[in-house]
Structures are given as structure tokens and as C-alpha cells.
């Protein structure tokens, strides 16, 4: 029996010795024959290249995982098999291969799964992939309603920020610079880690608890900064718009734009110096989002739904949730005090069209997440 066991061990060791060089040779042949864009190098045989890439992938090389996916997605020397291609891409993407993360995003987007696509694009974007950043910005604006699911998916594939159980609260924010987001102080207070959805880490640059304002920054750009108004007054008849990610009751946060005007209810002079009182429908989660005039300029930062004790002298209408926003001059003073650069414009980028305003609101508003580990 001992001789049989010894013989078996010898056979296995010989097989392993031959398998390792064979896998290495296959990997070398694969990478030498197939470019990352799917083009065969001059003189390479498609069928032999495919065999080499698939054989090498079975041996566990991250780079070849991606190339094996490319072979099967594009049908290079083999019949197309998108399902198996995605399996190989996923293995490479989970190990941080940027091209595979892009491929996973592209395949998800083609299936209409924009939440999954944004999750993968965010991972690649954080590694300075310009195509991933551009795709993320496009989907974030075109399909803001997928953002919460995208945020959850990003956490599922990369829990470095925290798990879903670590999320304490969420709010909204306004893009005012390259990766720079203006929000409320109460959105960021008590957080051990901040993020801008989907799964983009952010650090706090400045806060003011008294004025309820804060600025956070992400490592990648989030889109074109929205200009602020330099004016300190608003006409009573002017339409005002908000963008944000409110969650009503137990509902998940979802993008919403509201329309309203200045409220006619009375507040005392001290409150009036700091806040706009709004007829816009405001709910928890809107905090930190923009209040915009008819041309899309920011004229305030949404701070709370009403009634708020000490702010309003009589209760809000029963069938509506009115709101309040930190006034534009208070916002500008805060930003200047902390040397935060921002844009001022005489008029915003939006024409007098509700569809344009909704697209604009989605482009300049982000979902802000607070994690406590």
C-alpha cells in the first residue's frame, strides 16, 4: 500500500510540474497574441489564441481572466458566449482589473441595468479611467432614479466605505466645483466616512453647524459646477426649484425635483435673515440639495422640512410639507470664509422649460451617504 501511495504522489507531482509551465506558456501566448482592445497581433491565429487564453484563465491570471472574457464576448476563434464572457470579466473585475470593470458596466448598461453599470463604472472611475468617469457622469444625469440601487450595488462589490448596515443616514448635495459638493452640516455630522453615490469616498473640507452648511470633496470630478446667484433677493412670483434624494417614510431615497415659490407665512426677523421659507414640497433626504431660480442658478441650500420649532410661527399646511433653505448670501459668505472656490453667474444654463430644469437638477444634485463603523 505504501508503494502505491508513493507512486500516486509521484504522478501528482509530475503532473503539477508539467501543468505550471503549460499554464505559463498559455498565458504568454495569449498576451502576446491578443491586445486588450480585442485586436489580434500580426500573424496570430485566432483559434490558437482563444485556446491559449482560455487555458491560461483556468490557471488564475487576472489579466488573462479579462482576455478570456474578450475572446468569448467578441467570438475571437470561438463562438460568442456573452454569459461565459461575463463570468471571466467578473473574476477580473472583482480583483480590480479596470478594463474588466468597464466591460461589466458596459454589459450591464446594454441590459438596461443602469444601477449595476454605475456601480462598476464607479470602481473603474476611482482608478482614473476617463471612459468610466464619462459613463458614470452620463448615467448619473440620465437615470438619477437608479442611484440608490447603484449605491447599494457599489457597497456590495466594495465594502471599503462600509456595509449597508453601517449607513447611518443620507442626504443631498450640490456640485459647486471639481469633485466639490456643498451640503448641510447635519448631513455630515457624526459620520466616520462620507460618500457620494455610487460609492465614491468623500472627505469633509469645511463645516459650520450654526449655519448648517458643509463642503465635502471626492477624488474624481462629478460634473460641471452649478453657478450661484450673486443676488440677495428673490421675487415673490418667481418659480423656485429643488433637486434632491428624499426618502418618504420607509421608502428608499429617490431623485425628486420640486417646484414652488417663496412662502407667505411669517417668520421672525432673525430667521428671515438666514433662511428662505418655501412652498416647495420638502421631505427628509432633501437636506443639502439646491434651491434654484428659473435659470438654474443656486439661490439657497435646502435645510429642512417645516414646521421647525422656532422657525415658523404657525404649522405647515396639512396636505403639504413646505421647506426652508439657507439663503444665498449666507452660503457665499460661508464658502468665502473657508476659501472654497465657486462660480457666480448673472444667469444660469437653463431655458424656461420644465424638462430642461429636471435634467439640470439631476446633473447638479448628488446623493450623499453617511457611514458609521
mmCIF file of N, CA, C and O in Angstrom, residues 253-346:
data_model
loop_
_atom_site.group_PDB
_atom_site.id
_atom_site.type_symbol
_atom_site.label_atom_id
_atom_site.label_comp_id
_atom_site.label_asym_id
_atom_site.label_seq_id
_atom_site.Cartn_x
_atom_site.Cartn_y
_atom_site.Cartn_z
ATOM 1 N N UNK A 253 -34.447 56.345 -0.686
ATOM 2 C CA UNK A 253 -34.232 57.664 -1.288
ATOM 3 C C UNK A 253 -34.289 57.587 -2.805
ATOM 4 O O UNK A 253 -33.733 56.667 -3.411
ATOM 5 N N UNK A 254 -34.962 58.542 -3.399
ATOM 6 C CA UNK A 254 -35.080 58.577 -4.850
ATOM 7 C C UNK A 254 -35.031 60.019 -5.311
ATOM 8 O O UNK A 254 -35.426 60.937 -4.589
ATOM 9 N N UNK A 255 -34.546 60.217 -6.523
ATOM 10 C CA UNK A 255 -34.409 61.578 -7.029
ATOM 11 C C UNK A 255 -35.772 62.243 -7.196
ATOM 12 O O UNK A 255 -36.736 61.623 -7.661
ATOM 13 N N UNK A 256 -35.858 63.515 -6.811
ATOM 14 C CA UNK A 256 -37.089 64.277 -6.985
ATOM 15 C C UNK A 256 -36.749 65.736 -7.224
ATOM 16 O O UNK A 256 -35.810 66.281 -6.628
ATOM 17 N N UNK A 257 -37.485 66.357 -8.131
ATOM 18 C CA UNK A 257 -37.410 67.799 -8.319
ATOM 19 C C UNK A 257 -38.751 68.395 -7.904
ATOM 20 O O UNK A 257 -39.806 67.842 -8.246
ATOM 21 N N UNK A 258 -38.723 69.469 -7.138
ATOM 22 C CA UNK A 258 -39.971 70.111 -6.733
ATOM 23 C C UNK A 258 -40.032 71.523 -7.284
ATOM 24 O O UNK A 258 -39.000 72.139 -7.583
ATOM 25 N N UNK A 259 -41.237 72.038 -7.406
ATOM 26 C CA UNK A 259 -41.462 73.408 -7.870
ATOM 27 C C UNK A 259 -42.300 74.149 -6.835
ATOM 28 O O UNK A 259 -43.243 73.592 -6.272
ATOM 29 N N UNK A 260 -41.949 75.375 -6.552
ATOM 30 C CA UNK A 260 -42.708 76.174 -5.598
ATOM 31 C C UNK A 260 -42.309 77.634 -5.693
ATOM 32 O O UNK A 260 -41.687 78.066 -6.676
ATOM 33 N N UNK A 261 -42.650 78.375 -4.660
ATOM 34 C CA UNK A 261 -42.296 79.786 -4.576
ATOM 35 C C UNK A 261 -41.987 80.126 -3.123
ATOM 36 O O UNK A 261 -42.063 79.260 -2.260
ATOM 37 N N UNK A 262 -41.653 81.362 -2.889
ATOM 38 C CA UNK A 262 -41.481 81.787 -1.502
ATOM 39 C C UNK A 262 -42.816 81.662 -0.782
ATOM 40 O O UNK A 262 -43.869 81.999 -1.331
ATOM 41 N N UNK A 263 -42.757 81.172 0.443
ATOM 42 C CA UNK A 263 -43.968 81.041 1.243
ATOM 43 C C UNK A 263 -44.377 82.398 1.801
ATOM 44 O O UNK A 263 -43.525 83.270 2.054
ATOM 45 N N UNK A 264 -45.682 82.574 1.988
ATOM 46 C CA UNK A 264 -46.199 83.836 2.549
ATOM 47 C C UNK A 264 -46.331 83.789 4.064
ATOM 48 O O UNK A 264 -46.702 84.780 4.684
ATOM 49 N N UNK A 265 -46.032 82.625 4.663
ATOM 50 C CA UNK A 265 -46.138 82.522 6.121
ATOM 51 C C UNK A 265 -45.044 83.346 6.798
ATOM 52 O O UNK A 265 -44.001 83.614 6.207
ATOM 53 N N UNK A 266 -45.270 83.712 8.027
ATOM 54 C CA UNK A 266 -44.392 84.657 8.716
ATOM 55 C C UNK A 266 -43.330 83.950 9.555
ATOM 56 O O UNK A 266 -43.585 82.932 10.195
ATOM 57 N N UNK A 267 -42.125 84.478 9.514
ATOM 58 C CA UNK A 267 -41.057 84.049 10.418
ATOM 59 C C UNK A 267 -40.435 85.302 11.011
ATOM 60 O O UNK A 267 -40.576 86.398 10.465
ATOM 61 N N UNK A 268 -39.735 85.154 12.131
ATOM 62 C CA UNK A 268 -39.189 86.346 12.769
ATOM 63 C C UNK A 268 -37.983 86.867 11.987
ATOM 64 O O UNK A 268 -37.452 86.215 11.107
ATOM 65 N N UNK A 269 -37.549 88.068 12.299
ATOM 66 C CA UNK A 269 -36.533 88.760 11.501
ATOM 67 C C UNK A 269 -35.189 88.040 11.504
ATOM 68 O O UNK A 269 -34.479 88.029 10.491
ATOM 69 N N UNK A 270 -34.815 87.441 12.649
ATOM 70 C CA UNK A 270 -33.537 86.719 12.712
ATOM 71 C C UNK A 270 -33.548 85.522 11.762
ATOM 72 O O UNK A 270 -32.579 85.269 11.044
ATOM 73 N N UNK A 271 -34.642 84.764 11.774
ATOM 74 C CA UNK A 271 -34.753 83.614 10.874
ATOM 75 C C UNK A 271 -34.803 84.060 9.414
ATOM 76 O O UNK A 271 -34.214 83.438 8.533
ATOM 77 N N UNK A 272 -35.521 85.158 9.173
ATOM 78 C CA UNK A 272 -35.657 85.668 7.804
ATOM 79 C C UNK A 272 -34.303 86.101 7.235
ATOM 80 O O UNK A 272 -34.091 86.061 6.018
ATOM 81 N N UNK A 273 -33.373 86.505 8.089
ATOM 82 C CA UNK A 273 -32.053 86.920 7.622
ATOM 83 C C UNK A 273 -31.208 85.734 7.170
ATOM 84 O O UNK A 273 -30.243 85.897 6.418
ATOM 85 N N UNK A 274 -31.566 84.529 7.615
ATOM 86 C CA UNK A 274 -30.764 83.347 7.311
ATOM 87 C C UNK A 274 -31.422 82.367 6.349
ATOM 88 O O UNK A 274 -30.732 81.597 5.678
ATOM 89 N N UNK A 275 -32.752 82.366 6.292
ATOM 90 C CA UNK A 275 -33.459 81.327 5.542
ATOM 91 C C UNK A 275 -34.483 81.900 4.574
ATOM 92 O O UNK A 275 -35.095 82.943 4.827
ATOM 93 N N UNK A 276 -34.665 81.167 3.469
ATOM 94 C CA UNK A 276 -35.838 81.349 2.625
ATOM 95 C C UNK A 276 -36.904 80.374 3.115
ATOM 96 O O UNK A 276 -36.601 79.218 3.389
ATOM 97 N N UNK A 277 -38.127 80.834 3.204
ATOM 98 C CA UNK A 277 -39.248 79.955 3.535
ATOM 99 C C UNK A 277 -39.940 79.584 2.229
ATOM 100 O O UNK A 277 -40.284 80.462 1.441
ATOM 101 N N UNK A 278 -40.146 78.280 1.990
ATOM 102 C CA UNK A 278 -40.565 77.801 0.677
ATOM 103 C C UNK A 278 -41.918 77.112 0.705
ATOM 104 O O UNK A 278 -42.266 76.456 1.691
ATOM 105 N N UNK A 279 -42.631 77.195 -0.417
ATOM 106 C CA UNK A 279 -43.844 76.398 -0.567
ATOM 107 C C UNK A 279 -43.536 75.051 -1.225
ATOM 108 O O UNK A 279 -44.415 74.206 -1.362
ATOM 109 N N UNK A 280 -42.275 74.836 -1.633
ATOM 110 C CA UNK A 280 -41.881 73.563 -2.263
ATOM 111 C C UNK A 280 -42.121 72.384 -1.329
ATOM 112 O O UNK A 280 -41.917 72.482 -0.117
ATOM 113 N N UNK A 281 -42.513 71.242 -1.900
ATOM 114 C CA UNK A 281 -42.683 70.012 -1.132
ATOM 115 C C UNK A 281 -41.303 69.481 -0.745
ATOM 116 O O UNK A 281 -40.507 69.097 -1.596
ATOM 117 N N UNK A 282 -41.013 69.465 0.542
ATOM 118 C CA UNK A 282 -39.701 69.044 1.050
ATOM 119 C C UNK A 282 -39.889 67.876 2.010
ATOM 120 O O UNK A 282 -40.782 67.894 2.856
ATOM 121 N N UNK A 283 -39.023 66.858 1.885
ATOM 122 C CA UNK A 283 -39.071 65.680 2.745
ATOM 123 C C UNK A 283 -37.674 65.343 3.247
ATOM 124 O O UNK A 283 -36.669 65.829 2.693
ATOM 125 N N UNK A 284 -37.564 64.506 4.297
ATOM 126 C CA UNK A 284 -36.244 64.079 4.760
ATOM 127 C C UNK A 284 -35.430 63.488 3.612
ATOM 128 O O UNK A 284 -35.938 62.698 2.821
ATOM 129 N N UNK A 285 -34.175 63.889 3.528
ATOM 130 C CA UNK A 285 -33.314 63.461 2.425
ATOM 131 C C UNK A 285 -33.085 64.565 1.417
ATOM 132 O O UNK A 285 -32.094 64.567 0.686
ATOM 133 N N UNK A 286 -34.008 65.547 1.357
ATOM 134 C CA UNK A 286 -33.800 66.733 0.517
ATOM 135 C C UNK A 286 -32.695 67.622 1.075
ATOM 136 O O UNK A 286 -32.136 68.459 0.351
ATOM 137 N N UNK A 287 -32.386 67.458 2.361
ATOM 138 C CA UNK A 287 -31.398 68.313 3.022
ATOM 139 C C UNK A 287 -30.083 68.352 2.251
ATOM 140 O O UNK A 287 -29.514 67.314 1.905
ATOM 141 N N UNK A 288 -29.584 69.550 2.020
ATOM 142 C CA UNK A 288 -28.305 69.731 1.336
ATOM 143 C C UNK A 288 -28.436 69.924 -0.154
ATOM 144 O O UNK A 288 -27.458 70.263 -0.825
ATOM 145 N N UNK A 289 -29.631 69.729 -0.702
ATOM 146 C CA UNK A 289 -29.840 69.893 -2.131
ATOM 147 C C UNK A 289 -29.996 71.357 -2.525
ATOM 148 O O UNK A 289 -30.145 72.236 -1.678
ATOM 149 N N UNK A 290 -29.993 71.636 -3.831
ATOM 150 C CA UNK A 290 -30.052 73.025 -4.285
ATOM 151 C C UNK A 290 -31.461 73.601 -4.307
ATOM 152 O O UNK A 290 -32.434 72.905 -4.614
ATOM 153 N N UNK A 291 -31.573 74.874 -3.979
ATOM 154 C CA UNK A 291 -32.740 75.680 -4.306
ATOM 155 C C UNK A 291 -32.305 76.551 -5.477
ATOM 156 O O UNK A 291 -31.305 77.284 -5.373
ATOM 157 N N UNK A 292 -33.024 76.471 -6.594
ATOM 158 C CA UNK A 292 -32.599 77.138 -7.826
ATOM 159 C C UNK A 292 -33.666 78.095 -8.335
ATOM 160 O O UNK A 292 -34.864 77.869 -8.155
ATOM 161 N N UNK A 293 -33.192 79.152 -8.990
ATOM 162 C CA UNK A 293 -34.120 80.081 -9.631
ATOM 163 C C UNK A 293 -34.508 79.537 -11.002
ATOM 164 O O UNK A 293 -34.131 78.419 -11.381
ATOM 165 N N UNK A 294 -35.240 80.343 -11.763
ATOM 166 C CA UNK A 294 -35.798 79.874 -13.034
ATOM 167 C C UNK A 294 -34.737 79.585 -14.087
ATOM 168 O O UNK A 294 -35.010 78.885 -15.065
ATOM 169 N N UNK A 295 -33.528 80.103 -13.917
ATOM 170 C CA UNK A 295 -32.468 79.844 -14.895
ATOM 171 C C UNK A 295 -31.474 78.787 -14.421
ATOM 172 O O UNK A 295 -30.487 78.506 -15.098
ATOM 173 N N UNK A 296 -31.729 78.209 -13.252
ATOM 174 C CA UNK A 296 -30.889 77.112 -12.783
ATOM 175 C C UNK A 296 -29.748 77.500 -11.878
ATOM 176 O O UNK A 296 -28.919 76.662 -11.532
ATOM 177 N N UNK A 297 -29.666 78.775 -11.473
ATOM 178 C CA UNK A 297 -28.629 79.170 -10.519
ATOM 179 C C UNK A 297 -29.034 78.760 -9.103
ATOM 180 O O UNK A 297 -30.228 78.734 -8.768
ATOM 181 N N UNK A 298 -28.063 78.484 -8.260
ATOM 182 C CA UNK A 298 -28.343 78.156 -6.863
ATOM 183 C C UNK A 298 -28.581 79.439 -6.087
ATOM 184 O O UNK A 298 -27.740 80.351 -6.083
ATOM 185 N N UNK A 299 -29.744 79.511 -5.441
ATOM 186 C CA UNK A 299 -30.083 80.684 -4.620
ATOM 187 C C UNK A 299 -30.217 80.304 -3.147
ATOM 188 O O UNK A 299 -30.538 81.157 -2.311
ATOM 189 N N UNK A 300 -29.958 79.031 -2.832
ATOM 190 C CA UNK A 300 -30.015 78.593 -1.447
ATOM 191 C C UNK A 300 -29.730 77.109 -1.329
ATOM 192 O O UNK A 300 -29.654 76.395 -2.337
ATOM 193 N N UNK A 301 -29.543 76.646 -0.109
ATOM 194 C CA UNK A 301 -29.312 75.233 0.183
ATOM 195 C C UNK A 301 -30.461 74.735 1.048
ATOM 196 O O UNK A 301 -30.668 75.237 2.165
ATOM 197 N N UNK A 302 -31.221 73.763 0.534
ATOM 198 C CA UNK A 302 -32.358 73.224 1.273
ATOM 199 C C UNK A 302 -31.869 72.670 2.604
ATOM 200 O O UNK A 302 -30.888 71.926 2.660
ATOM 201 N N UNK A 303 -32.559 73.049 3.681
ATOM 202 C CA UNK A 303 -32.070 72.691 5.008
ATOM 203 C C UNK A 303 -33.026 71.805 5.792
ATOM 204 O O UNK A 303 -32.584 70.960 6.568
ATOM 205 N N UNK A 304 -34.343 71.985 5.640
ATOM 206 C CA UNK A 304 -35.279 71.205 6.450
ATOM 207 C C UNK A 304 -36.684 71.327 5.903
ATOM 208 O O UNK A 304 -37.011 72.243 5.154
ATOM 209 N N UNK A 305 -37.499 70.352 6.289
ATOM 210 C CA UNK A 305 -38.927 70.470 6.050
ATOM 211 C C UNK A 305 -39.539 71.243 7.206
ATOM 212 O O UNK A 305 -38.936 71.385 8.272
ATOM 213 N N UNK A 306 -40.717 71.769 6.994
ATOM 214 C CA UNK A 306 -41.384 72.551 8.028
ATOM 215 C C UNK A 306 -42.628 71.830 8.530
ATOM 216 O O UNK A 306 -43.184 71.000 7.831
ATOM 217 N N UNK A 307 -43.129 72.148 9.730
ATOM 218 C CA UNK A 307 -42.640 73.211 10.618
ATOM 219 C C UNK A 307 -41.418 72.797 11.422
ATOM 220 O O UNK A 307 -41.249 71.631 11.750
ATOM 221 N N UNK A 308 -40.572 73.765 11.704
ATOM 222 C CA UNK A 308 -39.412 73.575 12.571
ATOM 223 C C UNK A 308 -39.574 74.497 13.771
ATOM 224 O O UNK A 308 -39.799 75.692 13.607
ATOM 225 N N UNK A 309 -39.460 73.945 14.959
ATOM 226 C CA UNK A 309 -39.668 74.734 16.172
ATOM 227 C C UNK A 309 -38.763 75.958 16.184
ATOM 228 O O UNK A 309 -37.557 75.862 15.967
ATOM 229 N N UNK A 310 -39.325 77.110 16.415
ATOM 230 C CA UNK A 310 -38.550 78.335 16.493
ATOM 231 C C UNK A 310 -38.356 79.021 15.166
ATOM 232 O O UNK A 310 -37.893 80.151 15.109
ATOM 233 N N UNK A 311 -38.703 78.333 14.056
ATOM 234 C CA UNK A 311 -38.545 78.937 12.740
ATOM 235 C C UNK A 311 -39.880 79.473 12.240
ATOM 236 O O UNK A 311 -39.983 80.585 11.759
ATOM 237 N N UNK A 312 -40.924 78.664 12.358
ATOM 238 C CA UNK A 312 -42.223 79.032 11.816
ATOM 239 C C UNK A 312 -43.200 79.258 12.964
ATOM 240 O O UNK A 312 -43.265 78.461 13.888
ATOM 241 N N UNK A 313 -43.971 80.319 12.875
ATOM 242 C CA UNK A 313 -44.866 80.683 13.972
ATOM 243 C C UNK A 313 -46.220 79.984 13.898
ATOM 244 O O UNK A 313 -46.987 80.024 14.833
ATOM 245 N N UNK A 314 -46.503 79.342 12.779
ATOM 246 C CA UNK A 314 -47.706 78.525 12.709
ATOM 247 C C UNK A 314 -47.412 77.304 11.857
ATOM 248 O O UNK A 314 -46.492 77.307 11.046
ATOM 249 N N UNK A 315 -48.166 76.254 12.044
ATOM 250 C CA UNK A 315 -47.852 74.975 11.416
ATOM 251 C C UNK A 315 -48.008 75.023 9.908
ATOM 252 O O UNK A 315 -48.732 75.844 9.360
ATOM 253 N N UNK A 316 -47.305 74.088 9.247
ATOM 254 C CA UNK A 316 -47.377 73.993 7.793
ATOM 255 C C UNK A 316 -48.735 73.470 7.364
ATOM 256 O O UNK A 316 -49.448 72.854 8.157
ATOM 257 N N UNK A 317 -49.138 73.702 6.116
ATOM 258 C CA UNK A 317 -50.406 73.162 5.615
ATOM 259 C C UNK A 317 -50.465 71.657 5.799
ATOM 260 O O UNK A 317 -49.462 70.960 5.654
ATOM 261 N N UNK A 318 -51.641 71.128 6.092
ATOM 262 C CA UNK A 318 -51.775 69.714 6.431
ATOM 263 C C UNK A 318 -51.439 68.790 5.269
ATOM 264 O O UNK A 318 -50.964 67.679 5.473
ATOM 265 N N UNK A 319 -51.702 69.214 4.055
ATOM 266 C CA UNK A 319 -51.512 68.330 2.903
ATOM 267 C C UNK A 319 -50.205 68.605 2.167
ATOM 268 O O UNK A 319 -50.018 68.147 1.055
ATOM 269 N N UNK A 320 -49.309 69.335 2.755
ATOM 270 C CA UNK A 320 -48.030 69.630 2.099
ATOM 271 C C UNK A 320 -46.921 69.686 3.132
ATOM 272 O O UNK A 320 -47.175 69.878 4.316
ATOM 273 N N UNK A 321 -45.710 69.469 2.664
ATOM 274 C CA UNK A 321 -44.539 69.598 3.524
ATOM 275 C C UNK A 321 -43.678 70.709 2.955
ATOM 276 O O UNK A 321 -42.891 70.483 2.039
ATOM 277 N N UNK A 322 -43.869 71.902 3.460
ATOM 278 C CA UNK A 322 -43.090 73.027 2.985
ATOM 279 C C UNK A 322 -41.666 72.920 3.513
ATOM 280 O O UNK A 322 -41.335 72.017 4.283
ATOM 281 N N UNK A 323 -40.817 73.868 3.102
ATOM 282 C CA UNK A 323 -39.427 73.755 3.499
ATOM 283 C C UNK A 323 -38.761 75.087 3.729
ATOM 284 O O UNK A 323 -39.369 76.150 3.594
ATOM 285 N N UNK A 324 -37.498 74.985 4.073
ATOM 286 C CA UNK A 324 -36.678 76.167 4.274
ATOM 287 C C UNK A 324 -35.315 75.902 3.655
ATOM 288 O O UNK A 324 -34.887 74.755 3.507
ATOM 289 N N UNK A 325 -34.649 76.992 3.257
ATOM 290 C CA UNK A 325 -33.334 76.881 2.635
ATOM 291 C C UNK A 325 -32.432 77.986 3.145
ATOM 292 O O UNK A 325 -32.895 79.125 3.362
ATOM 293 N N UNK A 326 -31.169 77.676 3.357
ATOM 294 C CA UNK A 326 -30.189 78.685 3.756
ATOM 295 C C UNK A 326 -30.036 79.670 2.601
ATOM 296 O O UNK A 326 -29.849 79.280 1.451
ATOM 297 N N UNK A 327 -30.128 80.947 2.903
ATOM 298 C CA UNK A 327 -30.108 81.979 1.862
ATOM 299 C C UNK A 327 -28.765 82.055 1.138
ATOM 300 O O UNK A 327 -27.711 81.704 1.694
ATOM 301 N N UNK A 328 -28.796 82.572 -0.092
ATOM 302 C CA UNK A 328 -27.616 82.607 -0.956
ATOM 303 C C UNK A 328 -26.475 83.416 -0.362
ATOM 304 O O UNK A 328 -25.304 83.027 -0.448
ATOM 305 N N UNK A 329 -26.775 84.564 0.283
ATOM 306 C CA UNK A 329 -25.696 85.380 0.828
ATOM 307 C C UNK A 329 -24.995 84.690 2.001
ATOM 308 O O UNK A 329 -23.789 84.853 2.209
ATOM 309 N N UNK A 330 -25.741 83.891 2.760
ATOM 310 C CA UNK A 330 -25.149 83.120 3.859
ATOM 311 C C UNK A 330 -24.239 82.032 3.289
ATOM 312 O O UNK A 330 -23.141 81.781 3.812
ATOM 313 N N UNK A 331 -24.684 81.417 2.203
ATOM 314 C CA UNK A 331 -23.890 80.365 1.543
ATOM 315 C C UNK A 331 -22.587 80.946 1.003
ATOM 316 O O UNK A 331 -21.500 80.388 1.228
ATOM 317 N N UNK A 332 -22.666 82.081 0.303
ATOM 318 C CA UNK A 332 -21.462 82.673 -0.286
ATOM 319 C C UNK A 332 -20.477 83.081 0.807
ATOM 320 O O UNK A 332 -19.262 82.892 0.674
ATOM 321 N N UNK A 333 -20.986 83.651 1.887
ATOM 322 C CA UNK A 333 -20.114 84.067 2.995
ATOM 323 C C UNK A 333 -19.388 82.869 3.602
ATOM 324 O O UNK A 333 -18.189 82.949 3.917
ATOM 325 N N UNK A 334 -20.104 81.759 3.759
ATOM 326 C CA UNK A 334 -19.504 80.532 4.290
ATOM 327 C C UNK A 334 -18.391 80.029 3.371
ATOM 328 O O UNK A 334 -17.284 79.682 3.835
ATOM 329 N N UNK A 335 -18.653 79.983 2.088
ATOM 330 C CA UNK A 335 -17.660 79.487 1.135
ATOM 331 C C UNK A 335 -16.422 80.381 1.108
ATOM 332 O O UNK A 335 -15.286 79.893 1.070
ATOM 333 N N UNK A 336 -16.635 81.685 1.141
ATOM 334 C CA UNK A 336 -15.503 82.616 1.120
ATOM 335 C C UNK A 336 -14.686 82.530 2.409
ATOM 336 O O UNK A 336 -13.445 82.600 2.371
ATOM 337 N N UNK A 337 -15.359 82.364 3.520
ATOM 338 C CA UNK A 337 -14.650 82.235 4.805
ATOM 339 C C UNK A 337 -13.698 81.053 4.787
ATOM 340 O O UNK A 337 -12.605 81.114 5.369
ATOM 341 N N UNK A 338 -14.090 79.969 4.113
ATOM 342 C CA UNK A 338 -13.268 78.758 4.097
ATOM 343 C C UNK A 338 -12.479 78.596 2.793
ATOM 344 O O UNK A 338 -11.950 77.517 2.516
ATOM 345 N N UNK A 339 -12.390 79.678 2.016
ATOM 346 C CA UNK A 339 -11.592 79.703 0.774
ATOM 347 C C UNK A 339 -12.001 78.598 -0.201
ATOM 348 O O UNK A 339 -11.153 77.971 -0.842
ATOM 349 N N UNK A 340 -13.302 78.363 -0.288
ATOM 350 C CA UNK A 340 -13.843 77.388 -1.236
ATOM 351 C C UNK A 340 -14.229 78.125 -2.513
ATOM 352 O O UNK A 340 -15.060 79.041 -2.488
ATOM 353 N N UNK A 341 -13.625 77.752 -3.621
ATOM 354 C CA UNK A 341 -13.913 78.406 -4.892
ATOM 355 C C UNK A 341 -15.302 78.022 -5.403
ATOM 356 O O UNK A 341 -15.705 76.860 -5.313
ATOM 357 N N UNK A 342 -16.020 78.992 -5.942
ATOM 358 C CA UNK A 342 -17.340 78.718 -6.515
ATOM 359 C C UNK A 342 -17.573 79.655 -7.691
ATOM 360 O O UNK A 342 -16.877 80.661 -7.866
ATOM 361 N N UNK A 343 -18.572 79.323 -8.507
ATOM 362 C CA UNK A 343 -18.894 80.122 -9.684
ATOM 363 C C UNK A 343 -20.081 81.047 -9.398
ATOM 364 O O UNK A 343 -21.011 80.661 -8.704
ATOM 365 N N UNK A 344 -20.000 82.237 -9.963
ATOM 366 C CA UNK A 344 -21.103 83.191 -9.915
ATOM 367 C C UNK A 344 -21.527 83.464 -11.359
ATOM 368 O O UNK A 344 -20.688 83.586 -12.248
ATOM 369 N N UNK A 345 -22.830 83.553 -11.588
ATOM 370 C CA UNK A 345 -23.308 83.835 -12.944
ATOM 371 C C UNK A 345 -24.496 84.785 -12.868
ATOM 372 O O UNK A 345 -25.311 84.730 -11.943
ATOM 373 N N UNK A 346 -24.583 85.672 -13.875
ATOM 374 C CA UNK A 346 -25.712 86.587 -13.956
ATOM 375 C C UNK A 346 -26.984 85.845 -14.325
ATOM 376 O O UNK A 346 -28.089 86.249 -13.971
#
